[in-house]
């Protein structure tokens, strides 16, 4: 596999060297490209690509100086900040991070206050994403104050019933929270809150709040599993009166949920949680029908690349060889997906073709592809494009190339 793998990685790098407009998005734009290019340069000892990545980063810095944009993780300064710290930790760049951001702390805090006021705790687009960045910061009082606000908001908005903790799902159509519906995706739901709380507790930040919530939310997730034989999965998209089977992917479904549960089990030293995660992942090893599991493209978000990376991380976590074998199955599927004639490096991403929110029932009933309502398009990005696919493939080549998965709460 390695020969084909390297060939595709080189092809992705070649596509990203072609000029494109510069933006400040980590998940969908230039920052994801920079992340891949630095990892590529290290793996292949390619000084020319490193210089290209340095210059591209300079262009992003120039753009931010002219127009700061949002403070969110997905497309704003929190995502940019996480990237800069990560690149410095990897010794790809040498820069004073705190000097770069110290004048922006007040605006970050105002953004957190606004998001908390609206009860927006989303990882990608809300307060938790900013908190994720501040967990990496070194600036003492401001860092602690912002994290305390986010943790207290999580605690105050939690719905506690007995030994369970959950958070209401936001209904984007009605533009209000629905207390009868709970999002179960790592991208936007209870698993992302659980994962963030574990990251806080690891640093002993407000452990009196975080540890009880970790225990209660992990129990809530585990006690709300579906019957695997009936649904072909253990966790639905949402927990509500009519749960729907979920896809295989990072964003929703068993893979992302198990990533969060594993972190909580390790932190709590809870063998019951860890053993249950292994049982669920063992079931997922057998799920190889892409269409049935609603896997259309190769991206990290909801494609083969994200599934491969999570199986590989679980192999490193457990040493279980069936996960390594499953990872290789999904890496091979990722390579096979790179054959679209009009795609960048042969890859295109599958999107909703309308501005209306996708009808989830129809989506599931059609195994993840609704004719006339889905479209294919090229993407250079990290979350659903070739930058993320390239990072996934690089991770298969060398374990040291995988620490970037922290960006998606996988490690």
Tab-separated table of C-alpha atoms in Angstrom:
chain	number	residue	atom	x	y	z
A	1	UNK	CA	0.000	0.000	0.000
A	2	UNK	CA	2.848	2.420	0.836
A	3	UNK	CA	3.834	3.052	-2.788
A	4	UNK	CA	0.293	4.002	-3.829
A	5	UNK	CA	-0.121	5.940	-0.589
A	6	UNK	CA	2.970	8.067	-1.214
A	7	UNK	CA	1.976	8.664	-4.817
A	8	UNK	CA	-1.422	10.020	-3.739
A	9	UNK	CA	0.142	12.149	-0.992
A	10	UNK	CA	2.511	13.700	-3.557
A	11	UNK	CA	-0.445	14.318	-5.862
A	12	UNK	CA	-2.314	16.116	-3.069
A	13	UNK	CA	0.734	18.248	-2.323
A	14	UNK	CA	0.991	19.152	-6.006
A	15	UNK	CA	-2.640	20.263	-6.072
A	16	UNK	CA	-2.159	22.465	-3.005
A	17	UNK	CA	0.867	24.189	-4.526
A	18	UNK	CA	-1.411	25.650	-7.185
A	19	UNK	CA	-2.452	29.206	-6.243
A	20	UNK	CA	-5.736	29.791	-4.437
A	21	UNK	CA	-7.332	32.659	-2.543
A	22	UNK	CA	-6.143	32.968	1.063
A	23	UNK	CA	-8.564	32.823	4.006
A	24	UNK	CA	-8.353	32.290	7.765
A	25	UNK	CA	-10.376	29.091	8.150
A	26	UNK	CA	-8.806	26.077	9.830
A	27	UNK	CA	-11.488	23.573	8.882
A	28	UNK	CA	-12.401	24.697	5.377
A	29	UNK	CA	-9.584	26.895	4.149
A	30	UNK	CA	-5.956	27.922	3.967
A	31	UNK	CA	-4.973	26.977	7.525
A	32	UNK	CA	-5.746	23.323	6.856
A	33	UNK	CA	-3.570	23.460	3.757
A	34	UNK	CA	-0.709	24.901	5.816
A	35	UNK	CA	-1.070	22.140	8.395
A	36	UNK	CA	-0.775	19.428	5.727
A	37	UNK	CA	2.132	21.117	3.928
A	38	UNK	CA	4.249	21.377	7.091
A	39	UNK	CA	3.647	17.708	7.916
A	40	UNK	CA	4.427	16.756	4.314
A	41	UNK	CA	7.672	18.749	4.381
A	42	UNK	CA	8.768	17.019	7.579
A	43	UNK	CA	7.928	13.515	6.354
A	44	UNK	CA	9.685	13.887	2.997
A	45	UNK	CA	12.396	16.336	4.150
A	46	UNK	CA	11.167	18.748	1.489
A	47	UNK	CA	12.622	22.207	2.142
A	48	UNK	CA	10.876	23.711	-0.893
A	49	UNK	CA	7.435	22.732	0.427
A	50	UNK	CA	8.322	24.038	3.882
A	51	UNK	CA	9.277	27.390	2.367
A	52	UNK	CA	5.983	27.430	0.477
A	53	UNK	CA	4.078	26.745	3.708
A	54	UNK	CA	6.010	29.530	5.490
A	55	UNK	CA	5.101	32.019	2.771
A	56	UNK	CA	1.474	30.906	2.786
A	57	UNK	CA	1.370	31.420	6.557
A	58	UNK	CA	2.812	34.936	6.071
A	59	UNK	CA	-0.062	35.705	3.680
A	60	UNK	CA	-2.585	34.558	6.267
A	61	UNK	CA	-0.942	36.774	8.900
A	62	UNK	CA	-1.166	39.741	6.538
A	63	UNK	CA	-4.845	39.041	5.955
A	64	UNK	CA	-5.574	38.802	9.684
A	65	UNK	CA	-3.808	42.099	10.325
A	66	UNK	CA	-6.135	43.755	7.793
A	67	UNK	CA	-9.326	41.939	8.811
A	68	UNK	CA	-9.605	39.812	11.941
A	69	UNK	CA	-12.886	38.078	11.146
A	70	UNK	CA	-14.559	35.850	13.756
A	71	UNK	CA	-13.100	34.424	16.956
A	72	UNK	CA	-14.514	30.949	16.391
A	73	UNK	CA	-12.610	27.682	16.038
A	74	UNK	CA	-13.991	26.628	12.669
A	75	UNK	CA	-13.147	29.693	10.603
A	76	UNK	CA	-11.700	32.291	12.935
A	77	UNK	CA	-8.947	33.270	15.314
A	78	UNK	CA	-9.377	30.357	17.737
A	79	UNK	CA	-8.653	27.912	14.932
A	80	UNK	CA	-5.758	30.076	13.770
A	81	UNK	CA	-4.427	30.245	17.333
A	82	UNK	CA	-4.626	26.473	17.795
A	83	UNK	CA	-2.728	26.020	14.531
A	84	UNK	CA	0.045	28.437	15.517
A	85	UNK	CA	0.568	26.739	18.889
A	86	UNK	CA	0.529	23.295	17.252
A	87	UNK	CA	3.070	24.323	14.610
A	88	UNK	CA	5.316	25.723	17.346
A	89	UNK	CA	4.982	22.545	19.449
A	90	UNK	CA	6.040	20.558	16.387
A	91	UNK	CA	8.965	22.983	15.892
A	92	UNK	CA	7.706	23.838	12.407
A	93	UNK	CA	7.790	27.554	13.315
A	94	UNK	CA	9.404	29.711	16.004
A	95	UNK	CA	7.157	32.558	17.150
A	96	UNK	CA	6.054	34.238	20.388
A	97	UNK	CA	2.440	33.045	20.605
A	98	UNK	CA	1.460	35.064	23.683
A	99	UNK	CA	2.810	38.288	22.187
A	100	UNK	CA	0.783	37.600	19.052
A	101	UNK	CA	-2.510	37.184	20.936
A	102	UNK	CA	-2.218	39.288	24.105
A	103	UNK	CA	-3.949	42.312	22.560
A	104	UNK	CA	-6.861	40.126	21.439
A	105	UNK	CA	-7.772	38.544	24.785
A	106	UNK	CA	-10.407	41.180	25.543
A	107	UNK	CA	-12.157	40.511	22.233
A	108	UNK	CA	-11.950	36.758	22.741
A	109	UNK	CA	-13.616	37.178	26.131
A	110	UNK	CA	-16.361	39.375	24.674
A	111	UNK	CA	-16.989	36.719	22.039
A	112	UNK	CA	-17.243	34.043	24.758
A	113	UNK	CA	-19.660	36.225	26.735
A	114	UNK	CA	-21.872	36.662	23.663
A	115	UNK	CA	-21.856	32.950	22.847
A	116	UNK	CA	-22.613	31.964	26.450
A	117	UNK	CA	-25.482	34.485	26.571
A	118	UNK	CA	-26.958	32.627	23.595
A	119	UNK	CA	-26.150	29.243	25.170
A	120	UNK	CA	-23.957	28.411	22.167
A	121	UNK	CA	-21.576	25.750	23.453
A	122	UNK	CA	-20.747	24.269	20.059
A	123	UNK	CA	-17.208	22.966	19.506
A	124	UNK	CA	-16.821	24.054	15.893
A	125	UNK	CA	-18.866	27.270	15.949
A	126	UNK	CA	-19.341	28.219	19.610
A	127	UNK	CA	-17.803	28.811	23.027
A	128	UNK	CA	-16.207	25.394	23.492
A	129	UNK	CA	-14.094	25.938	20.369
A	130	UNK	CA	-12.659	29.118	21.888
A	131	UNK	CA	-12.125	27.261	25.154
A	132	UNK	CA	-10.274	24.536	23.265
A	133	UNK	CA	-7.817	27.173	22.042
A	134	UNK	CA	-7.430	28.706	25.514
A	135	UNK	CA	-6.547	25.303	26.972
A	136	UNK	CA	-3.385	25.603	24.884
A	137	UNK	CA	-2.621	29.149	26.057
A	138	UNK	CA	-0.120	30.231	28.689
A	139	UNK	CA	-1.581	33.554	29.752
A	140	UNK	CA	-2.638	32.776	33.314
A	141	UNK	CA	-5.463	34.923	34.668
A	142	UNK	CA	-7.230	35.661	31.364
A	143	UNK	CA	-7.033	32.011	30.323
A	144	UNK	CA	-8.445	30.819	33.644
A	145	UNK	CA	-11.214	33.416	33.615
A	146	UNK	CA	-12.379	32.488	30.109
A	147	UNK	CA	-12.264	28.762	30.833
A	148	UNK	CA	-14.159	29.241	34.101
A	149	UNK	CA	-16.931	31.087	32.255
A	150	UNK	CA	-17.260	28.287	29.695
A	151	UNK	CA	-17.170	25.490	32.278
A	152	UNK	CA	-19.745	27.252	34.482
A	153	UNK	CA	-21.994	27.750	31.444
A	154	UNK	CA	-21.722	24.054	30.595
A	155	UNK	CA	-22.627	23.221	34.185
A	156	UNK	CA	-25.553	25.655	34.367
A	157	UNK	CA	-27.060	24.472	31.076
A	158	UNK	CA	-26.693	20.763	31.866
A	159	UNK	CA	-29.900	18.793	32.296
A	160	UNK	CA	-29.193	16.526	35.279
A	161	UNK	CA	-31.479	13.548	35.797
A	162	UNK	CA	-30.212	11.091	38.399
A	163	UNK	CA	-26.795	9.826	37.335
A	164	UNK	CA	-27.085	11.375	33.853
A	165	UNK	CA	-26.060	14.734	32.372
A	166	UNK	CA	-27.135	15.895	28.912
A	167	UNK	CA	-27.506	19.126	26.968
A	168	UNK	CA	-30.429	20.217	24.814
A	169	UNK	CA	-29.985	20.222	21.042
A	170	UNK	CA	-30.324	23.412	19.019
A	171	UNK	CA	-33.045	23.267	16.366
A	172	UNK	CA	-31.655	25.255	13.426
A	173	UNK	CA	-35.030	25.361	11.658
A	174	UNK	CA	-36.955	26.728	14.666
A	175	UNK	CA	-33.903	28.661	15.942
A	176	UNK	CA	-34.423	27.476	19.493
A	177	UNK	CA	-33.264	24.758	21.881
A	178	UNK	CA	-35.267	21.548	22.042
A	179	UNK	CA	-35.104	19.908	25.474
A	180	UNK	CA	-36.571	16.704	24.043
A	181	UNK	CA	-33.728	16.233	21.532
A	182	UNK	CA	-30.048	15.565	22.304
A	183	UNK	CA	-27.295	15.785	19.686
A	184	UNK	CA	-25.030	12.722	19.846
A	185	UNK	CA	-22.313	13.804	17.397
A	186	UNK	CA	-18.699	14.592	18.253
A	187	UNK	CA	-18.878	17.660	16.013
A	188	UNK	CA	-21.776	19.403	17.777
A	189	UNK	CA	-23.186	17.264	20.592
A	190	UNK	CA	-22.738	15.716	24.022
A	191	UNK	CA	-19.536	13.802	23.024
A	192	UNK	CA	-17.754	17.081	22.202
A	193	UNK	CA	-18.769	18.553	25.571
A	194	UNK	CA	-17.537	15.375	27.272
A	195	UNK	CA	-14.222	15.513	25.410
A	196	UNK	CA	-13.705	19.193	26.253
A	197	UNK	CA	-14.446	18.549	29.926
A	198	UNK	CA	-11.860	15.752	29.969
A	199	UNK	CA	-9.284	18.133	28.456
A	200	UNK	CA	-10.063	20.635	31.228
A	201	UNK	CA	-9.942	18.012	33.971
A	202	UNK	CA	-6.588	16.740	32.724
A	203	UNK	CA	-5.225	20.210	33.528
A	204	UNK	CA	-7.069	20.247	36.880
A	205	UNK	CA	-9.222	23.176	35.839
A	206	UNK	CA	-12.330	23.348	38.057
A	207	UNK	CA	-12.224	19.620	38.746
A	208	UNK	CA	-15.061	20.015	41.249
A	209	UNK	CA	-17.329	20.774	38.262
A	210	UNK	CA	-15.726	18.884	35.393
A	211	UNK	CA	-15.247	15.441	36.945
A	212	UNK	CA	-18.881	14.928	38.056
A	213	UNK	CA	-20.070	16.111	34.619
A	214	UNK	CA	-17.632	13.751	32.872
A	215	UNK	CA	-19.003	10.817	34.875
A	216	UNK	CA	-22.646	11.735	34.348
A	217	UNK	CA	-22.378	12.531	30.619
A	218	UNK	CA	-20.397	9.353	29.898
A	219	UNK	CA	-23.057	7.345	31.729
A	220	UNK	CA	-25.785	9.137	29.777
A	221	UNK	CA	-24.176	8.216	26.462
A	222	UNK	CA	-23.599	4.581	27.421
A	223	UNK	CA	-27.111	4.170	28.815
A	224	UNK	CA	-28.716	5.447	25.594
A	225	UNK	CA	-27.377	2.967	23.077
A	226	UNK	CA	-29.437	1.527	20.253
A	227	UNK	CA	-29.893	-2.182	19.611
A	228	UNK	CA	-26.995	-2.782	17.233
A	229	UNK	CA	-28.643	-5.656	15.356
A	230	UNK	CA	-31.702	-3.532	14.614
A	231	UNK	CA	-29.968	-0.242	13.772
A	232	UNK	CA	-26.530	-1.322	12.461
A	233	UNK	CA	-24.938	1.062	14.969
A	234	UNK	CA	-24.854	1.783	18.698
A	235	UNK	CA	-25.508	5.527	18.749
A	236	UNK	CA	-28.049	7.594	16.776
A	237	UNK	CA	-27.656	11.046	15.244
A	238	UNK	CA	-29.912	12.369	18.005
A	239	UNK	CA	-31.590	10.932	21.066
A	240	UNK	CA	-35.271	11.782	20.745
A	241	UNK	CA	-38.650	10.075	20.435
A	242	UNK	CA	-37.673	8.560	17.084
A	243	UNK	CA	-33.913	7.837	16.982
A	244	UNK	CA	-32.338	7.297	13.556
A	245	UNK	CA	-29.359	5.062	12.834
A	246	UNK	CA	-26.207	7.056	12.256
A	247	UNK	CA	-23.443	6.956	9.692
A	248	UNK	CA	-19.827	5.938	10.141
A	249	UNK	CA	-17.751	9.061	10.431
A	250	UNK	CA	-16.006	11.517	12.714
A	251	UNK	CA	-18.885	13.984	12.965
A	252	UNK	CA	-21.701	11.588	13.912
A	253	UNK	CA	-21.940	7.954	14.839
A	254	UNK	CA	-20.090	5.342	16.859
A	255	UNK	CA	-16.566	6.323	15.802
A	256	UNK	CA	-16.624	9.867	17.161
A	257	UNK	CA	-18.640	8.900	20.233
A	258	UNK	CA	-16.141	6.156	21.094
A	259	UNK	CA	-13.259	8.639	20.779
A	260	UNK	CA	-14.849	10.792	23.489
A	261	UNK	CA	-15.802	7.825	25.673
A	262	UNK	CA	-12.293	6.379	25.484
A	263	UNK	CA	-10.783	9.657	26.686
A	264	UNK	CA	-13.220	9.770	29.596
A	265	UNK	CA	-12.565	6.127	30.515
A	266	UNK	CA	-8.800	6.669	30.533
A	267	UNK	CA	-9.093	9.828	32.617
A	268	UNK	CA	-11.510	8.281	35.118
A	269	UNK	CA	-9.547	4.986	35.116
A	270	UNK	CA	-12.917	3.353	34.538
A	271	UNK	CA	-12.510	-0.159	33.159
A	272	UNK	CA	-16.249	-0.518	32.547
A	273	UNK	CA	-16.231	2.376	30.077
A	274	UNK	CA	-13.059	1.205	28.340
A	275	UNK	CA	-14.314	-2.371	27.956
A	276	UNK	CA	-17.611	-1.128	26.525
A	277	UNK	CA	-15.801	1.080	24.003
A	278	UNK	CA	-13.785	-1.937	22.843
A	279	UNK	CA	-16.973	-3.979	22.400
A	280	UNK	CA	-18.565	-1.197	20.336
A	281	UNK	CA	-15.446	-0.682	18.216
A	282	UNK	CA	-15.229	-4.445	17.627
A	283	UNK	CA	-18.752	-4.278	16.185
A	284	UNK	CA	-17.705	-1.364	13.969
A	285	UNK	CA	-14.804	-3.354	12.543
A	286	UNK	CA	-17.437	-5.472	10.784
A	287	UNK	CA	-19.205	-2.495	9.193
A	288	UNK	CA	-17.588	-2.499	5.741
A	289	UNK	CA	-20.567	-1.603	3.529
A	290	UNK	CA	-19.923	2.036	2.603
A	291	UNK	CA	-23.390	2.729	1.244
A	292	UNK	CA	-25.210	1.149	4.186
A	293	UNK	CA	-23.017	3.174	6.546
A	294	UNK	CA	-23.629	6.406	4.594
A	295	UNK	CA	-19.978	6.980	3.658
A	296	UNK	CA	-19.872	8.827	0.349
A	297	UNK	CA	-16.518	10.597	0.126
A	298	UNK	CA	-12.988	10.397	1.537
A	299	UNK	CA	-12.929	13.407	3.872
A	300	UNK	CA	-12.192	13.473	7.586
A	301	UNK	CA	-15.627	14.730	8.611
A	302	UNK	CA	-17.920	12.008	7.295
A	303	UNK	CA	-15.753	10.063	4.874
A	304	UNK	CA	-13.390	7.131	4.722
A	305	UNK	CA	-10.371	9.168	5.860
A	306	UNK	CA	-11.924	10.050	9.212
A	307	UNK	CA	-12.968	6.443	9.854
A	308	UNK	CA	-9.445	5.231	9.033
A	309	UNK	CA	-7.811	7.737	11.387
A	310	UNK	CA	-10.073	6.836	14.324
A	311	UNK	CA	-9.443	3.109	13.845
A	312	UNK	CA	-5.707	3.808	13.717
A	313	UNK	CA	-5.849	5.934	16.875
A	314	UNK	CA	-7.801	3.159	18.620
A	315	UNK	CA	-5.111	0.692	17.541
A	316	UNK	CA	-2.487	2.902	19.182
A	317	UNK	CA	-4.711	3.230	22.275
A	318	UNK	CA	-5.351	-0.493	22.692
A	319	UNK	CA	-2.813	-2.464	20.655
A	320	UNK	CA	-5.692	-4.511	19.207
A	321	UNK	CA	-4.649	-5.702	15.745
A	322	UNK	CA	-8.214	-5.859	14.435
A	323	UNK	CA	-8.277	-2.058	14.589
A	324	UNK	CA	-5.065	-1.804	12.577
A	325	UNK	CA	-6.586	-4.133	9.979
A	326	UNK	CA	-9.794	-2.084	9.928
A	327	UNK	CA	-7.779	1.114	9.530
A	328	UNK	CA	-6.029	-0.348	6.482
A	329	UNK	CA	-9.396	-1.336	4.994
A	330	UNK	CA	-10.567	2.285	5.273
A	331	UNK	CA	-7.251	3.729	4.073
A	332	UNK	CA	-7.584	1.552	0.972
A	333	UNK	CA	-11.124	2.841	0.473
A	334	UNK	CA	-9.754	6.372	0.822
A	335	UNK	CA	-7.265	5.703	-1.968
A	336	UNK	CA	-10.007	4.180	-4.132
A	337	UNK	CA	-12.112	7.322	-3.686
A	338	UNK	CA	-9.406	9.435	-5.321
A	339	UNK	CA	-10.496	8.664	-8.874
A	340	UNK	CA	-12.927	11.444	-9.773
A	341	UNK	CA	-11.819	13.054	-13.065
A	342	UNK	CA	-12.728	16.622	-12.072
A	343	UNK	CA	-11.536	16.413	-8.473
A	344	UNK	CA	-8.407	17.858	-6.874
A	345	UNK	CA	-5.945	14.950	-6.756
A	346	UNK	CA	-8.967	12.901	-7.819
A	347	UNK	CA	-11.073	13.807	-4.765
A	348	UNK	CA	-14.430	15.520	-4.458
A	349	UNK	CA	-16.602	15.998	-1.390
A	350	UNK	CA	-20.297	15.187	-1.158
A	351	UNK	CA	-22.541	18.068	-0.024
A	352	UNK	CA	-26.176	19.008	0.228
A	353	UNK	CA	-27.131	20.707	-3.046
A	354	UNK	CA	-29.733	22.989	-1.476
A	355	UNK	CA	-29.635	25.778	1.096
A	356	UNK	CA	-32.381	24.044	3.041
A	357	UNK	CA	-31.402	21.813	5.962
A	358	UNK	CA	-31.151	18.218	4.826
A	359	UNK	CA	-34.121	16.058	5.773
A	360	UNK	CA	-32.432	13.578	8.093
A	361	UNK	CA	-35.124	10.915	7.814
A	362	UNK	CA	-34.912	10.961	4.031
A	363	UNK	CA	-31.103	10.991	4.221
A	364	UNK	CA	-31.013	7.865	6.398
A	365	UNK	CA	-33.733	6.106	4.408
A	366	UNK	CA	-31.619	6.579	1.262
A	367	UNK	CA	-28.397	5.377	2.941
A	368	UNK	CA	-26.826	8.814	2.925
A	369	UNK	CA	-27.295	9.874	-0.691
A	370	UNK	CA	-30.501	11.568	-1.849
A	371	UNK	CA	-30.603	11.913	-5.632
A	372	UNK	CA	-31.138	15.513	-6.690
A	373	UNK	CA	-30.327	16.860	-3.231
A	374	UNK	CA	-26.614	16.013	-3.098
A	375	UNK	CA	-23.721	17.371	-5.140
A	376	UNK	CA	-20.006	16.734	-5.605
A	377	UNK	CA	-17.400	19.490	-5.419
A	378	UNK	CA	-13.650	19.803	-4.913
A	379	UNK	CA	-12.349	21.087	-1.584
A	380	UNK	CA	-8.843	22.022	-0.484
A	381	UNK	CA	-9.870	22.060	3.184
A	382	UNK	CA	-8.963	20.154	6.329
A	383	UNK	CA	-12.353	18.845	7.462
A	384	UNK	CA	-13.818	17.666	4.161
A	385	UNK	CA	-11.119	18.257	1.548
A	386	UNK	CA	-7.734	17.096	0.340
A	387	UNK	CA	-5.688	18.700	3.139
A	388	UNK	CA	-7.394	16.452	5.671
A	389	UNK	CA	-7.251	13.433	3.372
A	390	UNK	CA	-3.537	14.059	2.921
A	391	UNK	CA	-2.995	14.228	6.691
A	392	UNK	CA	-4.879	10.960	7.114
A	393	UNK	CA	-2.681	9.249	4.527
A	394	UNK	CA	0.483	10.715	6.083
A	395	UNK	CA	-0.631	9.262	9.419
A	396	UNK	CA	-0.652	5.785	7.889
A	397	UNK	CA	2.965	6.249	6.830
A	398	UNK	CA	4.306	7.324	10.212
A	399	UNK	CA	2.836	7.450	13.731
A	400	UNK	CA	4.591	10.755	14.463
A	401	UNK	CA	2.449	12.318	11.721
A	402	UNK	CA	-0.743	11.739	13.691
A	403	UNK	CA	-0.666	14.218	16.561
A	404	UNK	CA	-2.708	16.657	14.464
A	405	UNK	CA	-5.817	14.562	15.291
A	406	UNK	CA	-5.990	16.530	18.550
A	407	UNK	CA	-7.634	19.235	16.388
A	408	UNK	CA	-10.719	17.012	16.029
A	409	UNK	CA	-10.850	15.822	19.673
A	410	UNK	CA	-9.700	12.344	18.603
A	411	UNK	CA	-6.630	12.274	20.854
